[in-house]
Amino acid sequence: MALSIHSESAGMSPSELTPRGALKRAWVWYLVMLLVPFLLFVTVVVSLLNGADERHATMKDGWFLGSIAFLIVAAPVAFALRSRYFRPYWRGEVVSPRNYLTGMLIVWSVLEAGGIISLFGCLVGHALLPCLIPALASFMFFTPLWPNGRAMIKRTGNADDPEMYSEPR
């Protein structure tokens, strides 16, 4: 669930991103990134139903292995980059809205790209499997990372209390 973030605009320049603005932008990006693979998947299924009989086993295997390799390498790098943007959070401080949005977009973009590469492999190989498996995996990792904005708000209470601390999503 998303948190309601109230921000004071006193002392902020008009070009500065507020926590509420960052959360709104994050939700727009997240929902668009949910829609794109769905539409691509529908396109893949429709094109496969329209008589794509020829099979390219080597192309199919290459796209499958390539998309798996991309996700294995790029996903941990994306999470490491996000942790750099979220560095104040690890110290118990608030993450700036711009860093929050940038960090989340990095992770979402990498997972989205891995899924899209896999779905293009379905088109190139003229078969749903095995290329659909990495697309499903990237979608599975993407969906629980919805924007909640917790890293942008100041926590009250003991920072060492396990009830107060949560990993950023």
Short mmCIF file of N, CA and C in Angstrom, two decimals:
data_model
loop_
_atom_site.label_atom_id
_atom_site.label_comp_id
_atom_site.label_asym_id
_atom_site.label_seq_id
_atom_site.Cartn_x
_atom_site.Cartn_y
_atom_site.Cartn_z
N MET A 1 0.84 -1.17 0.00
CA MET A 1 0.00 0.00 0.00
C MET A 1 0.88 1.23 0.00
N ALA A 2 0.43 2.24 -0.66
CA ALA A 2 1.17 3.49 -0.71
C ALA A 2 0.88 4.32 0.53
N LEU A 3 1.88 5.03 0.98
CA LEU A 3 1.70 5.91 2.11
C LEU A 3 1.27 7.28 1.62
N SER A 4 0.47 7.94 2.38
CA SER A 4 0.11 9.31 2.07
C SER A 4 1.22 10.19 2.58
N ILE A 5 1.83 10.95 1.69
CA ILE A 5 2.96 11.78 2.05
C ILE A 5 2.54 13.24 1.99
N HIS A 6 2.63 13.91 3.12
CA HIS A 6 2.30 15.32 3.17
C HIS A 6 3.61 16.08 3.15
N SER A 7 3.71 17.04 2.26
CA SER A 7 4.96 17.79 2.16
C SER A 7 4.66 19.27 2.33
N GLU A 8 5.56 19.91 2.95
CA GLU A 8 5.48 21.36 3.11
C GLU A 8 6.23 21.97 1.94
N SER A 9 5.58 22.87 1.22
CA SER A 9 6.24 23.47 0.06
C SER A 9 6.90 24.79 0.42
N ALA A 10 6.86 25.17 1.69
CA ALA A 10 7.51 26.41 2.09
C ALA A 10 9.01 26.26 1.98
N GLY A 11 9.65 27.21 1.33
CA GLY A 11 11.10 27.19 1.20
C GLY A 11 11.60 26.34 0.06
N MET A 12 10.72 25.77 -0.74
CA MET A 12 11.14 24.93 -1.86
C MET A 12 10.98 25.72 -3.16
N SER A 13 11.92 25.54 -4.04
CA SER A 13 11.79 26.18 -5.35
C SER A 13 10.79 25.40 -6.19
N PRO A 14 10.16 26.03 -7.18
CA PRO A 14 9.16 25.33 -7.99
C PRO A 14 9.72 24.12 -8.74
N SER A 15 11.01 24.12 -9.05
CA SER A 15 11.59 23.01 -9.81
C SER A 15 11.99 21.85 -8.91
N GLU A 16 11.99 22.06 -7.60
CA GLU A 16 12.40 21.00 -6.68
C GLU A 16 11.28 19.97 -6.54
N LEU A 17 11.64 18.72 -6.54
CA LEU A 17 10.67 17.63 -6.47
C LEU A 17 10.29 17.37 -5.01
N THR A 18 9.01 17.34 -4.74
CA THR A 18 8.53 17.06 -3.39
C THR A 18 8.31 15.56 -3.24
N PRO A 19 8.23 15.05 -2.01
CA PRO A 19 7.93 13.62 -1.83
C PRO A 19 6.61 13.21 -2.47
N ARG A 20 5.58 14.04 -2.35
CA ARG A 20 4.30 13.73 -2.97
C ARG A 20 4.43 13.68 -4.50
N GLY A 21 5.16 14.63 -5.07
CA GLY A 21 5.37 14.65 -6.52
C GLY A 21 6.17 13.45 -6.99
N ALA A 22 7.18 13.07 -6.20
CA ALA A 22 7.98 11.91 -6.56
C ALA A 22 7.14 10.64 -6.51
N LEU A 23 6.28 10.53 -5.50
CA LEU A 23 5.43 9.35 -5.39
C LEU A 23 4.43 9.28 -6.54
N LYS A 24 3.87 10.41 -6.93
CA LYS A 24 2.95 10.44 -8.07
C LYS A 24 3.67 10.02 -9.36
N ARG A 25 4.86 10.58 -9.57
CA ARG A 25 5.63 10.21 -10.77
C ARG A 25 6.02 8.74 -10.74
N ALA A 26 6.38 8.26 -9.57
CA ALA A 26 6.75 6.85 -9.44
C ALA A 26 5.57 5.94 -9.80
N TRP A 27 4.38 6.30 -9.34
CA TRP A 27 3.21 5.49 -9.68
C TRP A 27 2.91 5.53 -11.16
N VAL A 28 3.08 6.67 -11.81
CA VAL A 28 2.86 6.74 -13.26
C VAL A 28 3.85 5.85 -13.98
N TRP A 29 5.13 5.95 -13.63
CA TRP A 29 6.15 5.10 -14.25
C TRP A 29 5.86 3.63 -14.01
N TYR A 30 5.50 3.30 -12.78
CA TYR A 30 5.25 1.90 -12.42
C TYR A 30 4.09 1.33 -13.23
N LEU A 31 3.00 2.07 -13.33
CA LEU A 31 1.84 1.58 -14.06
C LEU A 31 2.11 1.47 -15.56
N VAL A 32 2.86 2.41 -16.10
CA VAL A 32 3.23 2.32 -17.52
C VAL A 32 4.12 1.10 -17.74
N MET A 33 5.04 0.88 -16.81
CA MET A 33 5.93 -0.27 -16.94
C MET A 33 5.21 -1.59 -16.70
N LEU A 34 4.06 -1.58 -16.06
CA LEU A 34 3.23 -2.78 -15.96
C LEU A 34 2.50 -3.03 -17.27
N LEU A 35 2.08 -1.96 -17.93
CA LEU A 35 1.28 -2.07 -19.13
C LEU A 35 2.09 -2.51 -20.35
N VAL A 36 3.32 -2.04 -20.46
CA VAL A 36 4.13 -2.33 -21.66
C VAL A 36 4.38 -3.83 -21.85
N PRO A 37 4.85 -4.58 -20.84
CA PRO A 37 5.06 -6.01 -21.08
C PRO A 37 3.75 -6.77 -21.33
N PHE A 38 2.68 -6.31 -20.71
CA PHE A 38 1.39 -6.96 -20.97
C PHE A 38 0.99 -6.80 -22.43
N LEU A 39 1.11 -5.60 -22.95
CA LEU A 39 0.76 -5.38 -24.36
C LEU A 39 1.70 -6.14 -25.29
N LEU A 40 2.98 -6.20 -24.94
CA LEU A 40 3.92 -6.96 -25.75
C LEU A 40 3.61 -8.45 -25.70
N PHE A 41 3.22 -8.95 -24.53
CA PHE A 41 2.85 -10.36 -24.41
C PHE A 41 1.63 -10.68 -25.28
N VAL A 42 0.64 -9.80 -25.26
CA VAL A 42 -0.54 -10.00 -26.10
C VAL A 42 -0.13 -10.00 -27.57
N THR A 43 0.76 -9.12 -27.96
CA THR A 43 1.26 -9.08 -29.33
C THR A 43 1.97 -10.38 -29.69
N VAL A 44 2.77 -10.89 -28.79
CA VAL A 44 3.48 -12.16 -29.03
C VAL A 44 2.49 -13.30 -29.22
N VAL A 45 1.51 -13.38 -28.35
CA VAL A 45 0.52 -14.47 -28.45
C VAL A 45 -0.26 -14.37 -29.75
N VAL A 46 -0.69 -13.17 -30.11
CA VAL A 46 -1.45 -13.00 -31.35
C VAL A 46 -0.60 -13.35 -32.56
N SER A 47 0.66 -12.94 -32.56
CA SER A 47 1.52 -13.26 -33.71
C SER A 47 1.80 -14.76 -33.79
N LEU A 48 1.91 -15.43 -32.65
CA LEU A 48 2.13 -16.87 -32.68
C LEU A 48 0.88 -17.63 -33.10
N LEU A 49 -0.28 -17.08 -32.79
CA LEU A 49 -1.53 -17.72 -33.21
C LEU A 49 -1.82 -17.53 -34.70
N ASN A 50 -1.20 -16.54 -35.29
CA ASN A 50 -1.42 -16.25 -36.70
C ASN A 50 -0.49 -17.02 -37.62
N GLY A 51 -0.13 -18.22 -37.27
CA GLY A 51 0.59 -19.11 -38.18
C GLY A 51 2.08 -18.95 -38.25
N ALA A 52 2.74 -18.69 -37.16
CA ALA A 52 4.20 -18.66 -37.16
C ALA A 52 4.68 -20.10 -36.94
N ASP A 53 4.77 -20.88 -38.01
CA ASP A 53 5.09 -22.30 -37.89
C ASP A 53 6.58 -22.59 -37.85
N GLU A 54 7.38 -21.76 -38.48
CA GLU A 54 8.80 -22.07 -38.56
C GLU A 54 9.47 -21.89 -37.21
N ARG A 55 10.35 -22.80 -36.91
CA ARG A 55 11.04 -22.79 -35.61
C ARG A 55 12.53 -22.54 -35.85
N HIS A 56 13.09 -21.67 -35.02
CA HIS A 56 14.52 -21.39 -35.08
C HIS A 56 15.10 -21.75 -33.72
N ALA A 57 15.48 -23.00 -33.58
CA ALA A 57 15.94 -23.50 -32.27
C ALA A 57 17.18 -22.75 -31.79
N THR A 58 18.11 -22.45 -32.69
CA THR A 58 19.32 -21.76 -32.25
C THR A 58 19.01 -20.33 -31.84
N MET A 59 18.13 -19.66 -32.56
CA MET A 59 17.74 -18.30 -32.20
C MET A 59 17.01 -18.30 -30.86
N LYS A 60 16.13 -19.28 -30.69
CA LYS A 60 15.34 -19.37 -29.46
C LYS A 60 16.26 -19.58 -28.27
N ASP A 61 17.22 -20.48 -28.41
CA ASP A 61 18.15 -20.75 -27.31
C ASP A 61 19.04 -19.55 -27.03
N GLY A 62 19.46 -18.87 -28.07
CA GLY A 62 20.31 -17.68 -27.90
C GLY A 62 19.59 -16.56 -27.15
N TRP A 63 18.35 -16.29 -27.53
CA TRP A 63 17.57 -15.26 -26.84
C TRP A 63 17.31 -15.66 -25.39
N PHE A 64 17.02 -16.92 -25.17
CA PHE A 64 16.77 -17.41 -23.82
C PHE A 64 18.00 -17.22 -22.94
N LEU A 65 19.15 -17.70 -23.43
CA LEU A 65 20.38 -17.59 -22.65
C LEU A 65 20.81 -16.14 -22.48
N GLY A 66 20.61 -15.34 -23.53
CA GLY A 66 20.95 -13.92 -23.44
C GLY A 66 20.12 -13.17 -22.42
N SER A 67 18.82 -13.45 -22.41
CA SER A 67 17.97 -12.76 -21.44
C SER A 67 18.25 -13.22 -20.01
N ILE A 68 18.54 -14.50 -19.84
CA ILE A 68 18.92 -14.99 -18.51
C ILE A 68 20.23 -14.33 -18.06
N ALA A 69 21.21 -14.28 -18.96
CA ALA A 69 22.50 -13.66 -18.61
C ALA A 69 22.32 -12.19 -18.28
N PHE A 70 21.49 -11.49 -19.06
CA PHE A 70 21.24 -10.08 -18.78
C PHE A 70 20.65 -9.90 -17.39
N LEU A 71 19.64 -10.69 -17.05
CA LEU A 71 19.01 -10.54 -15.74
C LEU A 71 19.95 -10.92 -14.60
N ILE A 72 20.77 -11.95 -14.81
CA ILE A 72 21.70 -12.37 -13.76
C ILE A 72 22.76 -11.30 -13.49
N VAL A 73 23.19 -10.61 -14.54
CA VAL A 73 24.22 -9.59 -14.37
C VAL A 73 23.62 -8.23 -14.00
N ALA A 74 22.61 -7.81 -14.74
CA ALA A 74 22.10 -6.44 -14.59
C ALA A 74 21.25 -6.22 -13.35
N ALA A 75 20.48 -7.22 -12.92
CA ALA A 75 19.61 -7.02 -11.76
C ALA A 75 20.40 -6.72 -10.48
N PRO A 76 21.44 -7.50 -10.14
CA PRO A 76 22.21 -7.14 -8.94
C PRO A 76 22.91 -5.79 -9.07
N VAL A 77 23.35 -5.45 -10.28
CA VAL A 77 23.97 -4.14 -10.49
C VAL A 77 22.94 -3.03 -10.25
N ALA A 78 21.72 -3.23 -10.73
CA ALA A 78 20.66 -2.23 -10.53
C ALA A 78 20.35 -2.06 -9.04
N PHE A 79 20.26 -3.16 -8.31
CA PHE A 79 19.98 -3.06 -6.88
C PHE A 79 21.15 -2.39 -6.15
N ALA A 80 22.38 -2.65 -6.59
CA ALA A 80 23.54 -1.99 -5.99
C ALA A 80 23.51 -0.49 -6.26
N LEU A 81 23.15 -0.11 -7.48
CA LEU A 81 23.03 1.31 -7.81
C LEU A 81 21.93 1.97 -6.98
N ARG A 82 20.82 1.27 -6.83
CA ARG A 82 19.74 1.83 -6.02
C ARG A 82 20.19 2.02 -4.58
N SER A 83 20.98 1.10 -4.06
CA SER A 83 21.44 1.25 -2.69
C SER A 83 22.36 2.46 -2.54
N ARG A 84 23.04 2.84 -3.60
CA ARG A 84 23.85 4.06 -3.56
C ARG A 84 22.97 5.30 -3.46
N TYR A 85 21.86 5.30 -4.21
CA TYR A 85 20.92 6.41 -4.13
C TYR A 85 20.17 6.42 -2.80
N PHE A 86 20.01 5.26 -2.20
CA PHE A 86 19.29 5.14 -0.94
C PHE A 86 20.23 5.16 0.26
N ARG A 87 21.46 5.57 0.08
CA ARG A 87 22.45 5.55 1.16
C ARG A 87 21.97 6.26 2.43
N PRO A 88 21.31 7.42 2.33
CA PRO A 88 20.83 8.04 3.58
C PRO A 88 19.85 7.15 4.35
N TYR A 89 19.09 6.33 3.64
CA TYR A 89 18.13 5.45 4.30
C TYR A 89 18.84 4.45 5.21
N TRP A 90 19.98 3.97 4.76
CA TRP A 90 20.72 2.99 5.56
C TRP A 90 21.29 3.63 6.83
N ARG A 91 21.44 4.95 6.81
CA ARG A 91 21.91 5.67 8.01
C ARG A 91 20.76 6.14 8.88
N GLY A 92 19.52 5.79 8.53
CA GLY A 92 18.36 6.20 9.30
C GLY A 92 17.84 7.57 8.94
N GLU A 93 18.28 8.09 7.78
CA GLU A 93 17.84 9.41 7.34
C GLU A 93 16.82 9.28 6.21
N VAL A 94 16.37 10.41 5.74
CA VAL A 94 15.38 10.45 4.67
C VAL A 94 16.08 10.52 3.32
N VAL A 95 15.58 9.77 2.35
CA VAL A 95 16.09 9.82 0.98
C VAL A 95 15.42 10.97 0.26
N SER A 96 16.18 11.73 -0.49
CA SER A 96 15.59 12.85 -1.23
C SER A 96 14.64 12.30 -2.29
N PRO A 97 13.58 13.03 -2.62
CA PRO A 97 12.62 12.55 -3.61
C PRO A 97 13.26 12.23 -4.96
N ARG A 98 14.21 13.04 -5.40
CA ARG A 98 14.86 12.79 -6.68
C ARG A 98 15.67 11.49 -6.63
N ASN A 99 16.37 11.24 -5.53
CA ASN A 99 17.13 10.00 -5.39
C ASN A 99 16.21 8.79 -5.29
N TYR A 100 15.07 8.96 -4.61
CA TYR A 100 14.10 7.87 -4.51
C TYR A 100 13.60 7.49 -5.90
N LEU A 101 13.19 8.48 -6.67
CA LEU A 101 12.66 8.22 -8.00
C LEU A 101 13.73 7.64 -8.91
N THR A 102 14.93 8.16 -8.86
CA THR A 102 16.02 7.65 -9.70
C THR A 102 16.37 6.22 -9.33
N GLY A 103 16.49 5.94 -8.05
CA GLY A 103 16.84 4.59 -7.61
C GLY A 103 15.80 3.56 -8.01
N MET A 104 14.54 3.90 -7.84
CA MET A 104 13.49 2.96 -8.21
C MET A 104 13.41 2.78 -9.72
N LEU A 105 13.58 3.86 -10.47
CA LEU A 105 13.53 3.76 -11.94
C LEU A 105 14.66 2.89 -12.49
N ILE A 106 15.81 2.92 -11.84
CA ILE A 106 16.92 2.07 -12.29
C ILE A 106 16.53 0.60 -12.17
N VAL A 107 16.01 0.22 -11.02
CA VAL A 107 15.64 -1.19 -10.81
C VAL A 107 14.50 -1.59 -11.73
N TRP A 108 13.47 -0.75 -11.80
CA TRP A 108 12.33 -1.07 -12.65
C TRP A 108 12.74 -1.18 -14.11
N SER A 109 13.60 -0.29 -14.58
CA SER A 109 14.02 -0.31 -15.98
C SER A 109 14.78 -1.58 -16.34
N VAL A 110 15.65 -2.01 -15.45
CA VAL A 110 16.42 -3.23 -15.71
C VAL A 110 15.51 -4.45 -15.75
N LEU A 111 14.60 -4.56 -14.80
CA LEU A 111 13.69 -5.70 -14.81
C LEU A 111 12.77 -5.65 -16.02
N GLU A 112 12.33 -4.46 -16.39
CA GLU A 112 11.49 -4.28 -17.57
C GLU A 112 12.25 -4.68 -18.85
N ALA A 113 13.49 -4.23 -18.95
CA ALA A 113 14.29 -4.56 -20.14
C ALA A 113 14.52 -6.06 -20.25
N GLY A 114 14.77 -6.72 -19.13
CA GLY A 114 14.95 -8.17 -19.16
C GLY A 114 13.71 -8.89 -19.65
N GLY A 115 12.54 -8.45 -19.21
CA GLY A 115 11.30 -9.06 -19.66
C GLY A 115 11.03 -8.79 -21.13
N ILE A 116 11.31 -7.58 -21.58
CA ILE A 116 11.08 -7.24 -22.99
C ILE A 116 12.04 -8.01 -23.89
N ILE A 117 13.28 -8.14 -23.48
CA ILE A 117 14.24 -8.93 -24.26
C ILE A 117 13.74 -10.37 -24.40
N SER A 118 13.23 -10.92 -23.31
CA SER A 118 12.71 -12.29 -23.33
C SER A 118 11.51 -12.41 -24.26
N LEU A 119 10.61 -11.45 -24.20
CA LEU A 119 9.43 -11.51 -25.06
C LEU A 119 9.79 -11.34 -26.54
N PHE A 120 10.79 -10.53 -26.83
CA PHE A 120 11.26 -10.46 -28.22
C PHE A 120 11.87 -11.79 -28.65
N GLY A 121 12.47 -12.50 -27.70
CA GLY A 121 12.97 -13.84 -28.00
C GLY A 121 11.86 -14.79 -28.38
N CYS A 122 10.69 -14.62 -27.78
CA CYS A 122 9.52 -15.43 -28.17
C CYS A 122 9.12 -15.13 -29.61
N LEU A 123 9.20 -13.87 -29.99
CA LEU A 123 8.86 -13.49 -31.37
C LEU A 123 9.88 -14.04 -32.36
N VAL A 124 11.15 -13.90 -32.02
CA VAL A 124 12.22 -14.36 -32.92
C VAL A 124 12.23 -15.88 -33.04
N GLY A 125 12.05 -16.57 -31.93
CA GLY A 125 12.08 -18.03 -31.93
C GLY A 125 10.77 -18.67 -32.32
N HIS A 126 9.71 -17.87 -32.50
CA HIS A 126 8.39 -18.36 -32.89
C HIS A 126 7.85 -19.42 -31.93
N ALA A 127 8.12 -19.23 -30.64
CA ALA A 127 7.61 -20.15 -29.61
C ALA A 127 7.59 -19.42 -28.27
N LEU A 128 6.62 -19.76 -27.45
CA LEU A 128 6.55 -19.11 -26.14
C LEU A 128 7.66 -19.59 -25.20
N LEU A 129 7.92 -20.87 -25.22
CA LEU A 129 8.93 -21.42 -24.31
C LEU A 129 10.21 -21.71 -25.05
N PRO A 130 11.34 -21.54 -24.48
CA PRO A 130 11.68 -21.24 -23.10
C PRO A 130 11.79 -19.75 -22.80
N CYS A 131 11.66 -18.89 -23.80
CA CYS A 131 11.90 -17.45 -23.60
C CYS A 131 10.90 -16.78 -22.68
N LEU A 132 9.75 -17.38 -22.49
CA LEU A 132 8.76 -16.78 -21.60
C LEU A 132 9.18 -16.88 -20.14
N ILE A 133 10.01 -17.83 -19.80
CA ILE A 133 10.41 -18.05 -18.40
C ILE A 133 11.16 -16.84 -17.82
N PRO A 134 12.19 -16.29 -18.50
CA PRO A 134 12.83 -15.09 -17.93
C PRO A 134 11.89 -13.89 -17.88
N ALA A 135 10.97 -13.79 -18.84
CA ALA A 135 10.01 -12.68 -18.81
C ALA A 135 9.11 -12.80 -17.59
N LEU A 136 8.67 -14.00 -17.28
CA LEU A 136 7.84 -14.20 -16.09
C LEU A 136 8.63 -13.93 -14.81
N ALA A 137 9.89 -14.33 -14.81
CA ALA A 137 10.73 -14.09 -13.63
C ALA A 137 10.93 -12.59 -13.40
N SER A 138 11.22 -11.85 -14.46
CA SER A 138 11.42 -10.42 -14.28
C SER A 138 10.12 -9.73 -13.87
N PHE A 139 9.00 -10.19 -14.41
CA PHE A 139 7.71 -9.63 -14.02
C PHE A 139 7.41 -9.95 -12.56
N MET A 140 7.77 -11.14 -12.14
CA MET A 140 7.56 -11.57 -10.76
C MET A 140 8.39 -10.72 -9.78
N PHE A 141 9.60 -10.34 -10.19
CA PHE A 141 10.42 -9.49 -9.33
C PHE A 141 9.99 -8.03 -9.41
N PHE A 142 9.40 -7.62 -10.52
CA PHE A 142 8.99 -6.23 -10.71
C PHE A 142 7.73 -5.89 -9.92
N THR A 143 6.73 -6.77 -9.95
CA THR A 143 5.43 -6.42 -9.38
C THR A 143 5.44 -6.10 -7.88
N PRO A 144 6.19 -6.78 -7.03
CA PRO A 144 6.13 -6.39 -5.61
C PRO A 144 6.92 -5.12 -5.28
N LEU A 145 7.59 -4.53 -6.26
CA LEU A 145 8.37 -3.32 -6.01
C LEU A 145 7.56 -2.06 -6.30
N TRP A 146 6.27 -2.07 -5.96
CA TRP A 146 5.45 -0.89 -6.22
C TRP A 146 5.94 0.26 -5.36
N PRO A 147 5.72 1.48 -5.82
CA PRO A 147 6.21 2.64 -5.07
C PRO A 147 5.39 2.86 -3.79
N ASN A 148 6.10 3.03 -2.68
CA ASN A 148 5.39 3.31 -1.43
C ASN A 148 5.90 4.58 -0.76
N GLY A 149 7.07 5.05 -1.09
CA GLY A 149 7.57 6.32 -0.57
C GLY A 149 8.07 6.30 0.85
N ARG A 150 8.18 5.12 1.46
CA ARG A 150 8.61 5.06 2.87
C ARG A 150 10.00 5.62 3.09
N ALA A 151 10.86 5.49 2.09
CA ALA A 151 12.23 5.96 2.26
C ALA A 151 12.31 7.48 2.28
N MET A 152 11.24 8.16 1.83
CA MET A 152 11.26 9.62 1.77
C MET A 152 10.68 10.30 3.00
N ILE A 153 10.18 9.51 3.96
CA ILE A 153 9.57 10.13 5.14
C ILE A 153 10.41 9.83 6.37
N LYS A 154 10.40 10.74 7.31
CA LYS A 154 11.18 10.59 8.54
C LYS A 154 10.44 9.67 9.49
N ARG A 155 11.13 8.69 10.02
CA ARG A 155 10.56 7.76 10.98
C ARG A 155 10.70 8.34 12.38
N THR A 156 9.77 8.03 13.23
CA THR A 156 9.88 8.41 14.64
C THR A 156 10.09 7.16 15.46
N GLY A 157 10.71 7.31 16.60
CA GLY A 157 10.95 6.16 17.47
C GLY A 157 12.38 5.66 17.33
N ASN A 158 12.63 4.50 17.86
CA ASN A 158 13.95 3.90 17.91
C ASN A 158 14.30 3.29 16.56
N ALA A 159 15.40 3.72 15.96
CA ALA A 159 15.81 3.21 14.65
C ALA A 159 16.23 1.74 14.72
N ASP A 160 16.62 1.26 15.92
CA ASP A 160 17.02 -0.13 16.07
C ASP A 160 15.84 -1.05 16.33
N ASP A 161 14.65 -0.49 16.47
CA ASP A 161 13.45 -1.27 16.73
C ASP A 161 13.02 -1.98 15.45
N PRO A 162 12.91 -3.32 15.46
CA PRO A 162 12.55 -4.03 14.24
C PRO A 162 11.16 -3.68 13.71
N GLU A 163 10.29 -3.16 14.58
CA GLU A 163 8.97 -2.76 14.10
C GLU A 163 9.03 -1.48 13.28
N MET A 164 10.05 -0.67 13.49
CA MET A 164 10.17 0.58 12.76
C MET A 164 10.95 0.44 11.47
N TYR A 165 11.87 -0.51 11.41
CA TYR A 165 12.76 -0.65 10.27
C TYR A 165 12.14 -1.59 9.23
N SER A 166 12.24 -1.21 7.99
CA SER A 166 11.85 -2.09 6.91
C SER A 166 12.77 -1.85 5.73
N GLU A 167 13.05 -2.89 5.01
CA GLU A 167 13.88 -2.78 3.82
C GLU A 167 13.14 -1.96 2.76
N PRO A 168 13.82 -1.07 2.04
CA PRO A 168 13.14 -0.36 0.97
C PRO A 168 12.77 -1.29 -0.16
N ARG A 169 11.59 -1.08 -0.76
CA ARG A 169 11.15 -1.94 -1.85
C ARG A 169 11.23 -1.22 -3.15
#
